[in-house]
Amino acid sequence: MSVLRKILRTGRVAEPELPAPAGEGAAGGAPGPLAGSVQLRHIDAGSCNGCELEIGSAFGPVYDAERYGLRLVASPRHADALLVTGPVTRNMADPLRAVFEATPNPKRVVAVGDCALSCGVFAGGHGVEGAVGDIVPVDVEVPGCPPTPEALIAALRGLTGR
């Protein structure tokens, strides 16, 4: 019974809440916050999986991005925003365009990591089509190689205005 008492006494342990975003469109020039919670569809367009580790950490129990109304979903038809990582490879350019078209309006695209923004170390590679912004319009940019969970959550909070 002492373990149960300790759990009840300790409560939920998470990182302290981050400061609120600095107003509408503060996260990389996005056109204002979306109402309510934001459903995100993650797309790996050809990354090294460094950004995926940080996304997993941001949505894990320590940083708990869901407390800000952010949630990962499995279908672009249920998504409000696309979370795209990595440089877009030639094999992923058409699927990325198809996912973008399948996402209902109003939709946002979040480019996560230096590779998604400028192809990073993969720039000029024979299998690289280009950055995410070359394939679909990008609303929010999250720089870093890989970006920290704090930076990722701060940028995504700009989508909700929370």
Coordinates of C-alpha atoms in Angstrom, one line a residue:
M1 CA 0.0 0.0 0.0
S2 CA 2.9 2.4 0.5
V3 CA 3.6 2.5 -3.2
L4 CA 0.0 3.6 -3.9
R5 CA 0.3 6.3 -1.2
K6 CA 3.5 7.6 -2.8
I7 CA 1.9 7.7 -6.2
L8 CA -1.1 9.6 -4.9
R9 CA 1.1 12.0 -2.9
T10 CA 3.6 12.6 -5.8
G11 CA 0.9 13.2 -8.5
R12 CA 1.8 13.7 -12.1
V13 CA 5.5 14.5 -12.8
A14 CA 6.2 16.5 -16.0
E15 CA 8.4 19.3 -17.2
P16 CA 7.2 22.8 -16.1
E17 CA 4.9 24.5 -18.5
L18 CA 6.6 26.5 -21.2
P19 CA 5.8 30.2 -21.6
A20 CA 2.9 31.0 -23.9
P21 CA 3.6 31.9 -27.5
A22 CA 4.1 35.5 -28.3
G23 CA 0.8 36.0 -30.2
E24 CA -0.9 35.0 -33.5
G25 CA 1.4 33.8 -36.2
A26 CA 4.5 33.9 -34.0
A27 CA 5.6 30.4 -34.9
G28 CA 7.3 31.0 -38.2
G29 CA 4.7 33.3 -39.8
A30 CA 1.7 30.9 -39.5
P31 CA -1.6 32.5 -40.4
G32 CA -3.0 32.5 -36.9
P33 CA -4.0 29.8 -34.5
L34 CA -6.3 26.9 -35.2
A35 CA -9.3 26.6 -32.9
G36 CA -9.4 23.8 -30.4
S37 CA -6.9 21.0 -30.3
V38 CA -4.7 20.3 -33.3
Q39 CA -4.4 16.9 -34.9
L40 CA -1.0 16.3 -36.4
R41 CA 0.0 13.8 -39.1
H42 CA 3.7 13.0 -39.1
I43 CA 5.4 12.3 -42.4
D44 CA 9.0 11.1 -42.7
A45 CA 10.0 12.4 -46.1
G46 CA 13.5 10.9 -45.9
S47 CA 15.1 11.8 -42.6
C48 CA 17.8 10.2 -40.5
N49 CA 15.3 9.6 -37.7
G50 CA 16.9 12.2 -35.3
C51 CA 13.9 14.4 -35.5
E52 CA 11.6 11.4 -35.0
L53 CA 13.3 10.7 -31.7
E54 CA 12.7 14.3 -30.6
I55 CA 9.1 14.1 -31.7
G56 CA 8.6 10.9 -29.7
S57 CA 10.2 12.7 -26.7
A58 CA 7.9 15.7 -27.1
F59 CA 4.8 13.5 -27.1
G60 CA 6.2 11.3 -24.4
P61 CA 5.4 11.5 -20.7
V62 CA 8.1 14.0 -19.7
Y63 CA 7.2 16.9 -22.1
D64 CA 3.6 15.7 -22.8
A65 CA 2.7 17.8 -25.8
E66 CA -0.9 16.6 -25.6
R67 CA -1.5 18.9 -22.6
Y68 CA -1.4 21.8 -25.1
G69 CA -4.1 20.2 -27.4
L70 CA -1.6 18.6 -29.8
R71 CA -2.2 15.0 -30.9
L72 CA -0.7 12.7 -33.5
V73 CA -3.2 10.9 -35.8
A74 CA -2.8 8.1 -38.3
S75 CA -4.7 9.6 -41.2
P76 CA -4.2 12.9 -43.1
R77 CA -8.0 13.0 -43.4
H78 CA -8.2 13.5 -39.7
A79 CA -5.3 16.0 -39.5
D80 CA -5.2 19.7 -39.1
A81 CA -1.5 20.0 -39.8
L82 CA 1.3 17.9 -41.3
L83 CA 4.5 17.5 -39.3
V84 CA 7.2 16.8 -42.0
T85 CA 10.8 15.7 -41.2
G86 CA 13.8 15.2 -43.5
P87 CA 14.7 16.3 -47.0
V88 CA 12.1 15.2 -49.5
T89 CA 13.5 12.2 -51.5
R90 CA 12.5 11.5 -55.0
N91 CA 10.4 8.6 -53.9
M92 CA 8.5 10.7 -51.3
A93 CA 7.8 13.8 -53.3
D94 CA 4.5 12.5 -54.9
P95 CA 3.3 10.9 -51.7
L96 CA 3.9 14.1 -49.8
R97 CA 1.9 16.1 -52.3
A98 CA -0.9 13.4 -52.1
V99 CA -1.0 13.7 -48.3
F100 CA -1.1 17.5 -48.5
E101 CA -4.1 17.3 -50.9
A102 CA -5.8 14.7 -48.7
T103 CA -5.6 17.0 -45.6
P104 CA -8.7 19.1 -45.2
N105 CA -8.6 22.9 -45.1
P106 CA -7.6 24.9 -43.2
K107 CA -4.3 23.0 -43.0
R108 CA -0.8 23.9 -41.9
V109 CA 2.6 22.3 -42.7
V110 CA 5.3 22.2 -40.1
A111 CA 8.8 21.6 -41.4
V112 CA 10.8 20.0 -38.6
G113 CA 14.6 20.1 -38.6
D114 CA 17.4 21.6 -40.8
C115 CA 17.0 18.9 -43.4
A116 CA 13.3 19.7 -43.9
L117 CA 14.2 23.4 -44.2
S118 CA 17.3 23.3 -46.4
C119 CA 18.1 19.6 -47.0
G120 CA 20.9 19.9 -44.4
V121 CA 23.8 17.5 -45.0
F122 CA 21.8 15.7 -47.7
A123 CA 21.7 18.8 -50.0
G124 CA 22.8 17.9 -53.5
G125 CA 22.3 14.2 -53.0
H126 CA 21.2 12.2 -56.0
G127 CA 18.1 10.9 -54.3
V128 CA 17.0 14.3 -52.8
E129 CA 14.2 16.2 -54.6
G130 CA 14.5 19.2 -52.3
A131 CA 13.4 20.8 -49.1
V132 CA 9.8 20.5 -47.9
G133 CA 9.1 24.1 -48.9
D134 CA 10.0 23.2 -52.5
I135 CA 7.3 20.5 -52.6
V136 CA 4.4 21.9 -50.5
P137 CA 3.9 25.4 -48.8
V138 CA 5.4 25.5 -45.3
D139 CA 3.6 27.5 -42.6
V140 CA 5.9 26.8 -39.5
E141 CA 9.6 26.2 -39.5
V142 CA 11.4 24.4 -36.6
P143 CA 15.1 24.7 -37.1
G144 CA 17.7 22.4 -35.4
C145 CA 19.5 19.2 -36.1
P146 CA 17.5 17.8 -34.5
P147 CA 15.3 20.4 -32.8
T148 CA 14.8 20.0 -29.1
P149 CA 11.5 18.9 -27.7
E150 CA 11.1 22.4 -26.2
A151 CA 11.6 24.1 -29.5
L152 CA 9.2 21.7 -31.2
I153 CA 6.5 22.2 -28.6
A154 CA 7.0 26.0 -28.7
A155 CA 6.5 26.0 -32.5
L156 CA 3.5 23.7 -32.3
R157 CA 1.9 25.8 -29.6
G158 CA 1.8 28.6 -32.1
L159 CA -0.7 26.5 -34.0
T160 CA -3.1 26.4 -31.1
G161 CA -2.4 29.8 -29.5
R162 CA -2.2 28.1 -26.1

